[in-house]
CSV table of C-alpha atoms in Angstrom, one decimal:
chain,number,residue,atom,x,y,z
S,1,MET,CA,-92.7,54.9,-29.1
S,2,THR,CA,-91.9,55.4,-32.4
S,3,ASP,CA,-93.5,59.1,-31.9
S,4,ASN,CA,-91.1,60.2,-29.3
S,5,PRO,CA,-88.1,62.4,-29.5
S,6,THR,CA,-85.1,60.4,-29.7
S,7,ALA,CA,-81.5,60.3,-28.2
S,8,CYS,CA,-78.0,59.5,-29.0
S,9,LEU,CA,-74.7,59.4,-26.7
S,10,LEU,CA,-71.3,60.0,-27.9
S,11,ILE,CA,-68.9,58.7,-25.2
S,12,ILE,CA,-65.9,60.5,-26.4
S,13,GLY,CA,-62.2,59.8,-25.0
S,14,ASN,CA,-59.3,57.4,-25.6
S,15,GLU,CA,-59.4,56.4,-21.7
S,16,VAL,CA,-62.2,55.0,-22.3
S,17,LEU,CA,-61.4,52.9,-25.5
S,18,SER,CA,-58.2,52.2,-24.0
S,19,GLY,CA,-59.9,50.3,-20.7
S,20,ARG,CA,-58.4,52.7,-18.6
S,21,THR,CA,-61.4,54.4,-17.3
S,22,ARG,CA,-65.0,52.6,-17.3
S,23,ASP,CA,-67.5,54.5,-18.5
S,24,ALA,CA,-70.3,55.3,-15.7
S,25,ASN,CA,-72.6,57.4,-17.6
S,26,LEU,CA,-74.6,55.6,-20.1
S,27,GLN,CA,-76.9,53.5,-17.7
S,28,PHE,CA,-77.8,56.8,-15.7
S,29,LEU,CA,-78.6,58.7,-19.3
S,30,ALA,CA,-80.4,56.2,-20.6
S,31,THR,CA,-82.5,55.7,-17.7
S,32,ARG,CA,-83.3,59.4,-17.1
S,33,LEU,CA,-83.9,60.1,-20.9
S,34,GLY,CA,-86.5,57.0,-20.8
S,35,GLU,CA,-88.2,58.6,-17.5
S,36,LEU,CA,-88.6,62.0,-20.0
S,37,GLY,CA,-90.0,60.1,-22.8
S,38,ILE,CA,-86.7,60.4,-25.0
S,39,PRO,CA,-85.6,56.6,-25.5
S,40,MET,CA,-81.9,56.4,-26.2
S,41,ARG,CA,-81.7,54.7,-29.6
S,42,GLU,CA,-77.8,54.9,-30.1
S,43,ALA,CA,-74.7,55.2,-28.1
S,44,ARG,CA,-71.0,55.2,-29.4
S,45,VAL,CA,-67.6,55.3,-28.4
S,46,ILE,CA,-65.2,57.3,-30.0
S,47,PRO,CA,-61.4,58.6,-29.7
S,48,ASP,CA,-60.1,61.8,-28.9
S,49,VAL,CA,-59.5,62.6,-32.8
S,50,PRO,CA,-61.1,65.5,-34.2
S,51,GLU,CA,-62.1,64.4,-37.7
S,52,THR,CA,-63.5,61.0,-36.1
S,53,ILE,CA,-65.8,63.7,-33.2
S,54,ILE,CA,-66.8,66.3,-36.2
S,55,ALA,CA,-67.9,63.4,-38.3
S,56,THR,CA,-70.0,61.3,-35.9
S,57,VAL,CA,-71.3,64.6,-34.2
S,58,ASN,CA,-72.6,65.6,-37.5
S,59,GLU,CA,-74.1,62.3,-38.7
S,60,CYS,CA,-75.9,62.3,-35.3
S,61,ARG,CA,-77.4,65.4,-34.6
S,62,ALA,CA,-78.8,65.1,-38.6
S,63,LYS,CA,-80.6,61.7,-37.2
S,64,PHE,CA,-81.5,61.8,-33.6
S,65,THR,CA,-83.6,64.6,-31.7
S,66,HIS,CA,-80.8,64.9,-29.4
S,67,VAL,CA,-77.2,64.4,-29.0
S,68,PHE,CA,-75.2,64.1,-25.8
S,69,THR,CA,-71.7,63.9,-25.7
S,70,THR,CA,-69.5,63.1,-22.0
S,71,GLY,CA,-65.8,63.6,-21.5
S,72,GLY,CA,-63.3,65.8,-23.5
S,73,ILE,CA,-64.3,69.3,-22.0
S,74,GLY,CA,-61.4,70.0,-19.4
S,75,PRO,CA,-58.3,71.9,-19.3
S,76,THR,CA,-55.5,69.6,-20.8
S,77,HIS,CA,-54.5,69.1,-24.3
S,78,ASP,CA,-56.6,66.1,-25.1
S,79,ASP,CA,-59.9,68.0,-24.2
S,80,ILE,CA,-60.9,68.8,-27.8
S,81,THR,CA,-64.7,67.8,-27.6
S,82,SER,CA,-65.7,71.6,-27.1
S,83,GLU,CA,-63.7,72.8,-30.4
S,84,CYS,CA,-64.6,70.0,-32.4
S,85,ILE,CA,-68.2,71.0,-31.6
S,86,ALA,CA,-67.4,74.5,-33.4
S,87,ARG,CA,-66.0,72.8,-36.1
S,88,ALA,CA,-68.8,70.5,-36.5
S,89,PHE,CA,-71.4,73.7,-36.6
S,90,GLY,CA,-68.5,75.5,-38.5
S,91,VAL,CA,-68.5,78.5,-36.2
S,92,PRO,CA,-65.7,80.6,-34.3
S,93,TRP,CA,-64.5,78.8,-31.2
S,94,GLU,CA,-64.0,81.7,-28.6
S,95,VAL,CA,-64.1,82.9,-25.1
S,96,HIS,CA,-67.2,83.0,-23.8
S,97,GLU,CA,-67.1,86.5,-21.7
S,98,GLU,CA,-70.1,85.6,-18.7
S,99,THR,CA,-68.5,82.2,-18.2
S,100,ARG,CA,-64.5,83.7,-18.3
S,101,ALA,CA,-66.3,86.2,-15.4
S,102,ILE,CA,-68.1,83.1,-13.3
S,103,MET,CA,-65.2,81.2,-13.3
S,104,ALA,CA,-62.4,84.1,-12.4
S,105,ALA,CA,-64.5,85.0,-9.4
S,106,ASP,CA,-64.9,81.7,-8.7
S,107,TYR,CA,-61.0,80.8,-8.6
S,108,ALA,CA,-60.2,84.1,-7.1
S,109,ARG,CA,-62.2,83.6,-4.1
S,110,ARG,CA,-61.0,80.3,-3.0
S,111,ASP,CA,-58.7,79.7,0.0
S,112,PRO,CA,-56.3,80.1,-1.1
S,113,PRO,CA,-57.2,81.6,-4.5
S,114,VAL,CA,-56.6,79.7,-7.5
S,115,GLU,CA,-54.7,81.1,-10.6
S,116,PHE,CA,-56.7,81.4,-13.3
S,117,ASN,CA,-54.7,79.9,-16.1
S,118,GLU,CA,-54.6,79.6,-19.7
S,119,ALA,CA,-55.3,75.8,-19.1
S,120,ARG,CA,-58.4,76.6,-17.2
S,121,LEU,CA,-59.4,79.5,-19.8
S,122,ARG,CA,-60.2,76.6,-22.3
S,123,MET,CA,-63.2,75.5,-20.3
S,124,ALA,CA,-64.4,79.0,-20.6
S,125,THR,CA,-64.1,78.7,-24.4
S,126,LEU,CA,-66.9,77.5,-26.4
S,127,PRO,CA,-68.5,77.4,-30.2
S,128,ARG,CA,-70.2,80.6,-31.0
S,129,GLY,CA,-73.8,80.7,-30.0
S,130,ALA,CA,-73.5,78.1,-27.5
S,131,VAL,CA,-75.6,78.0,-24.2
S,132,PRO,CA,-73.9,77.4,-21.4
S,133,ILE,CA,-75.4,74.5,-19.0
S,134,ARG,CA,-74.5,75.6,-15.7
S,135,CYS,CA,-74.9,73.7,-12.8
S,136,THR,CA,-74.2,73.2,-9.0
S,137,GLU,CA,-70.9,70.9,-9.1
S,138,THR,CA,-68.6,73.4,-10.7
S,139,THR,CA,-68.5,77.0,-12.6
S,140,ALA,CA,-67.0,75.0,-15.7
S,141,PRO,CA,-70.0,74.4,-17.7
S,142,GLY,CA,-71.2,72.0,-20.7
S,143,PHE,CA,-73.3,73.6,-23.2
S,144,SER,CA,-76.1,73.0,-25.8
S,145,MET,CA,-75.3,73.9,-29.7
S,146,GLY,CA,-78.5,73.4,-31.7
S,147,ASN,CA,-79.8,69.7,-30.5
S,148,VAL,CA,-76.2,68.7,-29.0
S,149,HIS,CA,-75.6,68.9,-25.6
S,150,VAL,CA,-72.2,68.4,-24.2
S,151,MET,CA,-71.0,67.0,-20.7
S,152,ALA,CA,-68.3,66.3,-18.7
S,153,GLY,CA,-67.3,62.4,-18.1
S,154,VAL,CA,-66.6,63.2,-14.5
S,155,PRO,CA,-70.3,61.6,-13.5
S,156,ARG,CA,-70.9,63.6,-10.6
S,157,ILE,CA,-70.6,66.7,-12.9
S,158,MET,CA,-72.8,65.0,-15.7
S,159,ARG,CA,-75.2,64.2,-13.5
S,160,SER,CA,-75.4,67.6,-12.1
S,161,MET,CA,-75.4,69.4,-15.5
S,162,PHE,CA,-77.8,66.7,-17.0
S,163,GLU,CA,-80.4,67.7,-14.2
S,164,ALA,CA,-79.4,71.5,-15.4
S,165,LEU,CA,-80.5,70.5,-18.6
S,166,ALA,CA,-83.6,68.3,-18.3
S,167,PRO,CA,-86.4,70.7,-18.0
S,168,THR,CA,-85.3,72.8,-21.3
S,169,LEU,CA,-85.2,69.1,-23.6
S,170,GLU,CA,-87.9,68.4,-25.8
S,171,ARG,CA,-89.6,65.3,-24.5
S,172,GLY,CA,-92.2,62.6,-25.1
S,173,ARG,CA,-94.2,60.2,-23.3
S,174,PRO,CA,-92.6,58.4,-20.5
S,175,ILE,CA,-91.3,55.0,-21.3
S,176,LEU,CA,-93.0,52.8,-18.7
S,177,SER,CA,-91.3,49.3,-18.1
S,178,HIS,CA,-92.5,45.9,-16.4
S,179,THR,CA,-90.6,43.0,-15.6
S,180,VAL,CA,-91.5,39.3,-14.8
S,181,HIS,CA,-88.9,36.7,-14.3
S,182,ALA,CA,-88.4,32.7,-13.7
S,183,ASP,CA,-85.7,30.7,-11.9
S,184,TYR,CA,-84.7,27.4,-14.0
S,185,VAL,CA,-86.2,28.7,-16.8
S,186,TYR,CA,-84.3,29.4,-20.2
S,187,GLU,CA,-84.3,31.3,-23.4
S,188,GLY,CA,-84.8,28.3,-25.7
S,189,GLN,CA,-88.1,27.2,-24.0
S,190,ILE,CA,-89.6,30.5,-24.4
S,191,ALA,CA,-88.2,31.7,-27.3
S,192,ALA,CA,-91.3,30.9,-29.7
S,193,GLY,CA,-93.7,32.2,-27.0
S,194,LEU,CA,-91.9,35.4,-27.0
S,195,THR,CA,-92.0,36.2,-30.4
S,196,ALA,CA,-95.7,35.4,-30.6
S,197,ILE,CA,-96.4,38.1,-27.8
S,198,GLN,CA,-93.9,40.7,-29.7
S,199,GLN,CA,-95.8,40.1,-33.0
S,200,GLN,CA,-99.5,40.6,-31.0
S,201,TYR,CA,-97.6,44.1,-29.2
S,202,PRO,CA,-95.4,45.6,-32.1
S,203,ALA,CA,-95.2,49.0,-30.8
S,204,LEU,CA,-93.9,47.6,-27.8
S,205,ASP,CA,-90.0,46.9,-27.0
S,206,LEU,CA,-89.7,43.3,-25.7
S,207,GLY,CA,-86.3,42.1,-23.9
S,208,SER,CA,-85.2,38.8,-22.9
S,209,TYR,CA,-82.2,38.8,-20.5
S,210,PRO,CA,-81.0,35.5,-18.7
S,211,TYR,CA,-79.3,35.4,-15.6
S,212,TYR,CA,-76.8,33.3,-13.1
S,213,ARG,CA,-77.8,32.5,-9.6
S,214,GLY,CA,-75.2,29.8,-7.8
S,215,LYS,CA,-76.4,26.5,-9.3
S,216,GLY,CA,-78.9,27.6,-11.9
S,217,GLY,CA,-80.0,30.6,-13.8
S,218,GLY,CA,-83.4,31.5,-15.1
S,219,VAL,CA,-84.6,34.8,-17.5
S,220,ALA,CA,-86.4,38.1,-16.7
S,221,LEU,CA,-88.5,39.3,-19.4
S,222,VAL,CA,-89.4,43.2,-19.8
S,223,ALA,CA,-92.3,45.1,-21.3
S,224,LYS,CA,-91.3,48.8,-22.5
S,225,GLY,CA,-93.4,51.1,-24.0
S,226,THR,CA,-95.3,54.2,-23.7
S,227,GLU,CA,-99.3,52.7,-23.5
S,228,ALA,CA,-99.7,51.4,-19.9
S,229,GLU,CA,-102.5,49.1,-20.9
S,230,ALA,CA,-100.5,47.1,-23.6
S,231,VAL,CA,-97.1,46.8,-21.1
S,232,GLU,CA,-99.3,45.6,-18.7
S,233,ALA,CA,-101.4,42.9,-20.9
S,234,ALA,CA,-97.7,42.1,-23.0
S,235,ALA,CA,-96.2,41.6,-19.3
S,236,GLY,CA,-99.5,39.6,-18.2
S,237,ALA,CA,-98.8,37.3,-21.3
S,238,MET,CA,-95.1,36.7,-20.4
S,239,LEU,CA,-95.7,35.7,-16.9
S,240,ALA,CA,-98.4,33.6,-18.3
S,241,LEU,CA,-95.7,32.4,-20.5
S,242,LEU,CA,-93.2,31.8,-17.8
S,243,GLY,CA,-95.6,29.9,-15.8
S,244,GLN,CA,-95.7,27.2,-18.6
S,245,PHE,CA,-92.1,26.1,-17.6
S,246,GLY,CA,-91.8,27.1,-14.1
S,247,THR,CA,-92.5,29.3,-11.3
S,248,ALA,CA,-93.1,32.8,-12.5
S,249,HIS,CA,-92.6,35.8,-10.3
S,250,GLU,CA,-93.2,39.7,-10.6
S,251,GLY,CA,-90.4,42.1,-11.1
S,252,GLU,CA,-86.4,41.5,-11.4
S,253,PRO,CA,-85.0,38.5,-10.2
S,254,PRO,CA,-83.2,39.1,-6.8
S,255,PRO,CA,-79.8,40.1,-6.8
S,256,GLU,CA,-77.0,37.0,-6.6
S,257,GLY,CA,-75.9,36.0,-3.1
């Protein structure tokens, strides 16, 4: 998987760090990026502090193939992601005329019409050279600036923006996954055996995930990689490993209850 492009997610917002808002975007993005062969290698939650946003964006865009950001592109004073991206790239933050016209027409055609005021104009103000990400949920766009892709924090809008962006992304071989599990088998029992399987398949990501159900628990083992034959072979070895200590099953453990 090391030959695939890589991704980093920056979740931007004081409301996430304070616990006021629960992030709902990380799982979606990690899953969809894996399907596109762009494994997410890092995710950070950072505050609405210009210096932090600018420094983190510049660090991560030099390190990863793609950097995705969520949050901070609305109309209020604390929505500062867009202007921070402009500062990170050293370009002006200016009204994007095409976007202004699209948004103004959208607000005007509503019944009743909505004023396209200075606050809403902020959402049509982009770093010079940015490519808007237009989606079906809103006329206020996200945008791409180099390898940095800036999207809304609202999950419904973020997902629409991502699906509009996805066809343009540099991608690699899809990340394949195979899960096995066993009830009443525990990590301490299988740790040594799992280490041996990982050593046998060093190009794969093997994970161990304990779970708890009612009176007992168990463990799920997951093999991930881009080579189908290796993933299946490793999953077979993990199934046999679990079978040494209990009854092993294919797939995820059933949900509790």
